[in-house]
Short mmCIF file of C-alpha atoms in Angstrom, two decimals:
data_model
loop_
_atom_site.label_atom_id
_atom_site.label_comp_id
_atom_site.label_asym_id
_atom_site.label_seq_id
_atom_site.Cartn_x
_atom_site.Cartn_y
_atom_site.Cartn_z
CA ASN A 21 0.00 0.00 0.00
CA ALA A 22 1.27 3.47 -0.88
CA GLY A 23 2.17 5.64 2.06
CA VAL A 24 4.74 6.55 4.68
CA THR A 25 6.52 3.76 6.54
CA GLN A 26 8.26 4.36 9.86
CA THR A 27 10.56 1.96 11.68
CA PRO A 28 10.75 0.93 14.42
CA LYS A 29 7.25 1.24 15.90
CA PHE A 30 8.48 1.05 19.50
CA GLN A 31 11.89 1.61 21.09
CA VAL A 32 13.28 1.88 24.60
CA LEU A 33 16.66 3.54 25.01
CA LYS A 34 18.89 4.22 27.95
CA THR A 35 20.02 7.78 28.55
CA GLY A 36 23.04 8.52 26.39
CA GLN A 37 22.37 5.85 23.78
CA SER A 38 21.99 6.76 20.14
CA MET A 39 19.52 5.61 17.54
CA THR A 40 18.12 6.43 14.13
CA LEU A 41 14.44 6.56 13.26
CA GLN A 42 13.77 5.59 9.69
CA CYS A 43 11.12 6.97 7.37
CA ALA A 44 10.37 6.08 3.76
CA GLN A 45 7.62 7.18 1.38
CA ASP A 46 6.65 5.68 -1.96
CA MET A 47 4.48 8.51 -3.33
CA ASN A 48 7.31 10.41 -5.04
CA HIS A 49 6.76 13.36 -2.72
CA ASN A 50 9.31 16.14 -2.67
CA SER A 51 8.95 17.24 0.96
CA MET A 52 9.34 15.26 4.18
CA TYR A 53 8.91 16.22 7.82
CA TRP A 54 9.65 14.97 11.32
CA TYR A 55 7.33 15.85 14.22
CA ARG A 56 7.15 14.90 17.84
CA GLN A 57 3.87 14.63 19.74
CA ASP A 58 3.65 15.12 23.47
CA PRO A 59 0.52 15.33 25.65
CA GLY A 60 -0.90 18.85 25.65
CA MET A 61 1.76 20.11 23.25
CA GLY A 62 0.25 19.07 19.94
CA LEU A 63 2.63 18.40 17.06
CA ARG A 64 5.98 20.13 17.09
CA LEU A 65 8.15 20.24 13.99
CA ILE A 66 11.70 18.99 14.52
CA TYR A 67 13.20 19.16 11.02
CA TYR A 68 11.97 19.15 7.48
CA SER A 69 13.33 18.60 4.01
CA ALA A 70 11.69 20.66 1.29
CA SER A 71 13.40 18.64 -1.43
CA GLU A 72 16.13 16.07 -1.87
CA GLY A 73 19.43 17.54 -0.69
CA THR A 74 17.97 20.19 1.61
CA THR A 75 17.07 20.17 5.29
CA ASP A 76 15.84 22.90 7.62
CA LYS A 77 15.30 23.25 11.34
CA GLY A 78 11.84 23.35 12.76
CA GLU A 79 10.58 24.46 16.14
CA VAL A 80 12.47 21.94 18.33
CA PRO A 81 15.67 20.78 16.55
CA ASN A 82 18.02 20.58 19.54
CA GLY A 83 19.30 17.08 20.23
CA TYR A 84 18.40 15.78 16.77
CA ASN A 85 20.01 15.43 13.36
CA VAL A 86 18.47 14.43 10.06
CA SER A 87 19.56 12.99 6.74
CA ARG A 88 17.64 13.10 3.49
CA LEU A 89 19.22 10.01 2.04
CA ASN A 90 17.35 10.20 -1.28
CA LYS A 91 13.92 11.30 -2.42
CA ARG A 92 12.22 8.40 -0.61
CA GLU A 93 14.00 8.35 2.75
CA PHE A 94 14.37 10.83 5.58
CA SER A 95 15.97 9.66 8.83
CA LEU A 96 16.05 11.24 12.28
CA ARG A 97 19.00 10.59 14.58
CA LEU A 98 19.30 11.01 18.31
CA GLU A 99 23.01 11.13 19.10
CA SER A 100 22.72 11.00 22.90
CA ALA A 101 19.19 10.29 24.03
CA ALA A 102 17.72 12.14 27.01
CA PRO A 103 14.52 11.44 28.99
CA SER A 104 13.08 14.69 27.58
CA GLN A 105 13.10 13.02 24.17
CA THR A 106 10.56 10.45 25.29
CA SER A 107 7.76 11.05 22.81
CA VAL A 108 5.87 9.76 19.82
CA TYR A 109 7.61 10.66 16.58
CA PHE A 110 5.79 11.08 13.29
CA CYS A 111 7.17 11.36 9.82
CA ALA A 112 5.11 12.98 7.06
CA SER A 113 5.49 13.71 3.38
CA SER A 114 3.88 16.09 0.93
CA GLU A 115 3.91 16.88 -2.76
CA ARG A 116 3.37 20.63 -2.53
CA GLN A 117 1.45 21.44 0.61
CA ASP A 118 1.08 25.07 -0.49
CA ARG A 119 -1.07 23.81 -3.37
CA GLY A 120 -3.45 22.19 -0.96
CA TYR A 121 -2.23 18.61 -1.04
CA GLY A 122 -1.69 18.38 2.68
CA TYR A 123 0.44 15.76 4.37
CA THR A 124 0.51 11.98 4.50
CA PHE A 125 1.63 10.72 7.91
CA GLY A 126 3.30 7.52 9.03
CA SER A 127 1.93 5.53 11.95
CA GLY A 128 4.56 6.77 14.39
CA THR A 129 7.45 5.58 16.55
CA ARG A 130 6.88 5.48 20.28
CA LEU A 131 10.22 6.18 21.97
CA THR A 132 10.92 5.87 25.68
CA VAL A 133 14.23 7.05 27.13
CA VAL A 134 14.97 5.75 30.63
CA ALA Y 9 3.32 34.32 10.09
CA GLN Y 10 0.28 32.12 10.44
CA SER Y 11 -1.05 30.62 13.64
CA VAL Y 12 -3.89 28.29 14.61
CA THR Y 13 -5.83 28.23 17.86
CA GLN Y 14 -8.03 25.32 18.84
CA LEU Y 15 -10.12 26.70 21.63
CA ASP Y 16 -10.94 23.44 23.41
CA SER Y 17 -8.36 20.86 24.41
CA GLN Y 18 -11.00 18.27 25.35
CA VAL Y 19 -14.63 17.87 24.32
CA PRO Y 20 -16.76 15.13 25.89
CA VAL Y 21 -20.10 14.46 24.20
CA PHE Y 22 -22.79 11.80 24.43
CA GLU Y 23 -23.33 9.43 21.53
CA GLU Y 24 -25.80 10.74 18.92
CA ALA Y 25 -25.42 14.31 20.18
CA PRO Y 26 -24.08 17.10 17.93
CA VAL Y 27 -20.56 18.41 18.32
CA GLU Y 28 -18.55 21.43 17.24
CA LEU Y 29 -14.77 21.61 17.45
CA ARG Y 30 -13.55 25.15 17.16
CA CYS Y 31 -10.59 26.41 15.15
CA ASN Y 32 -9.47 29.99 14.60
CA TYR Y 33 -6.54 31.04 12.49
CA SER Y 34 -4.45 34.16 12.12
CA SER Y 35 -3.13 35.23 8.73
CA SER Y 36 -2.74 38.43 6.76
CA VAL Y 37 -3.07 36.56 3.44
CA SER Y 38 -5.30 33.92 1.91
CA VAL Y 39 -5.03 30.47 3.41
CA TYR Y 40 -5.76 26.82 2.87
CA LEU Y 41 -7.31 25.08 5.88
CA PHE Y 42 -7.24 21.45 6.94
CA TRP Y 43 -8.69 19.17 9.58
CA TYR Y 44 -6.79 16.02 10.46
CA VAL Y 45 -8.01 13.16 12.68
CA GLN Y 46 -5.85 10.88 14.82
CA TYR Y 47 -7.49 7.70 16.10
CA PRO Y 48 -5.92 6.08 19.18
CA ASN Y 49 -2.43 4.74 18.54
CA GLN Y 50 -2.44 5.79 14.90
CA GLY Y 51 -0.97 8.53 12.74
CA LEU Y 52 -2.89 11.55 11.50
CA GLN Y 53 -5.24 11.27 8.54
CA LEU Y 54 -6.65 14.08 6.45
CA LEU Y 55 -10.35 14.52 7.26
CA LEU Y 56 -11.26 17.47 5.02
CA LYS Y 57 -9.83 20.64 3.59
CA TYR Y 58 -10.81 24.03 2.28
CA LEU Y 59 -8.92 25.41 -0.69
CA SER Y 60 -11.37 27.73 -2.46
CA GLY Y 61 -14.93 27.92 -3.69
CA SER Y 62 -17.78 26.75 -1.48
CA THR Y 63 -17.10 27.66 2.12
CA LEU Y 64 -18.76 24.47 3.39
CA VAL Y 65 -16.72 21.31 2.98
CA GLU Y 66 -17.69 17.79 3.94
CA SER Y 67 -15.96 14.53 4.77
CA ILE Y 68 -17.11 11.04 3.86
CA ASN Y 69 -17.99 10.16 7.47
CA GLY Y 70 -20.45 12.99 8.14
CA PHE Y 71 -18.20 15.79 9.41
CA GLU Y 72 -18.39 19.23 7.86
CA ALA Y 73 -16.46 22.46 8.32
CA GLU Y 74 -17.28 25.99 7.28
CA PHE Y 75 -14.71 28.57 6.30
CA ASN Y 76 -15.62 31.97 7.71
CA LYS Y 77 -13.22 34.60 6.48
CA SER Y 78 -14.65 37.47 8.52
CA GLN Y 79 -14.32 35.50 11.75
CA THR Y 80 -11.12 33.74 10.65
CA SER Y 81 -12.62 30.43 11.69
CA PHE Y 82 -12.89 26.90 10.35
CA HIS Y 83 -15.03 25.05 12.88
CA LEU Y 84 -15.66 21.33 12.52
CA ARG Y 85 -19.18 19.99 13.13
CA LYS Y 86 -21.07 16.74 13.13
CA PRO Y 87 -24.83 16.54 13.79
CA SER Y 88 -24.72 13.11 15.47
CA VAL Y 89 -21.52 11.52 16.76
CA HIS Y 90 -20.70 7.85 17.14
CA ILE Y 91 -18.40 6.05 19.54
CA SER Y 92 -16.03 5.51 16.62
CA ASP Y 93 -15.52 9.29 16.31
CA THR Y 94 -13.49 9.26 19.53
CA ALA Y 95 -10.14 10.67 18.43
CA GLU Y 96 -7.94 13.73 18.50
CA TYR Y 97 -8.63 16.37 15.86
CA PHE Y 98 -6.08 18.85 14.55
CA CYS Y 99 -6.71 22.01 12.57
CA ALA Y 100 -3.92 23.24 10.25
CA VAL Y 101 -3.25 26.16 7.93
CA SER Y 102 -1.01 26.80 4.94
CA VAL Y 103 -0.51 29.70 2.58
CA PRO Y 104 -1.03 29.19 -1.15
CA GLY Y 105 2.16 29.65 -3.11
CA SER Y 106 4.39 29.70 -0.03
CA GLY Y 107 6.60 26.95 -1.41
CA ASN Y 108 7.43 24.18 1.01
CA THR Y 109 6.85 26.15 4.20
CA PRO Y 110 5.46 23.57 6.64
CA LEU Y 111 1.85 23.43 7.69
CA VAL Y 112 1.05 25.16 10.96
CA PHE Y 113 -0.96 22.93 13.30
CA GLY Y 114 -3.15 23.72 16.26
CA LYS Y 115 -2.57 21.87 19.53
CA GLY Y 116 -5.45 19.48 18.96
CA THR Y 117 -8.87 18.78 20.47
CA ARG Y 118 -9.55 15.42 22.05
CA LEU Y 119 -13.11 14.33 21.31
CA SER Y 120 -14.48 11.68 23.67
CA VAL Y 121 -17.83 10.16 22.76
CA ILE Y 122 -19.67 8.71 25.72
CA ALA Y 123 -22.13 5.82 25.32
#
C-alpha cells in the first residue's frame, strides 16, 4: 500500500544511547517532515526537508540530526538520548502542501528514554 | 506568520449528540485550511480541507467544516456523533504559493464520545 513507513514502531533507550528513526515514502513526494507529539503540546516540527538535498530546522531541533538520504528516505537521529526526548515521533510527506495537497503521515514511533 | 488556535483541548459528548470543534486562524493573506483526525495509537489522517470555492466542505464520514473569512474560523461539526468518532482532531493552515513552508498545526482537540 502506498504511504509513509516508519521503523521501528516502538523503542526503549537508555540515557546517552543513540539511535536512528527511519522513514520512507513511496508517493514520489518532494517534501518530508519529522514531528514529535507530546501530551498537551500538539505536534511540534523537529526538522523538514523541502526537497532532496535540503534540510531545515523546525521548532524543536536541539538534540536531533536528520539525513535526506534520497527522495524516498528521511531519517532522524538522536546522538545521545535524554529522557526529555521520550515522545511519539511522526514522519510525514507532501507533494506541494502550499497547493493544498496536505500531508501523508506515518503511523509513528513510540520512543521511551529511561 | 500564520497561527492556529483550537479553543478546546477536550470535548466530551454523548453518543448521537451534535458536536462542534472550534478552530481559529491568524493570517494576513489567503489560506488553505485542513482538519486532520488521529485515532488512538495511529498517525494523523486528512479529514477534510478548504482550498477555495464553497465555504462548506464535507468529509465522507459525516463531518463538515465551514470557512468563515470574517471571523477567521474553520469550525468542525457533526450533527450526530458515534463512539467511533473518539479521536484527536487537529486544525492546520497553509498559505497558497508559499513553497514548502510547513503546515502550521493547532494543539489538537480530544473528542471523547460517551455511550
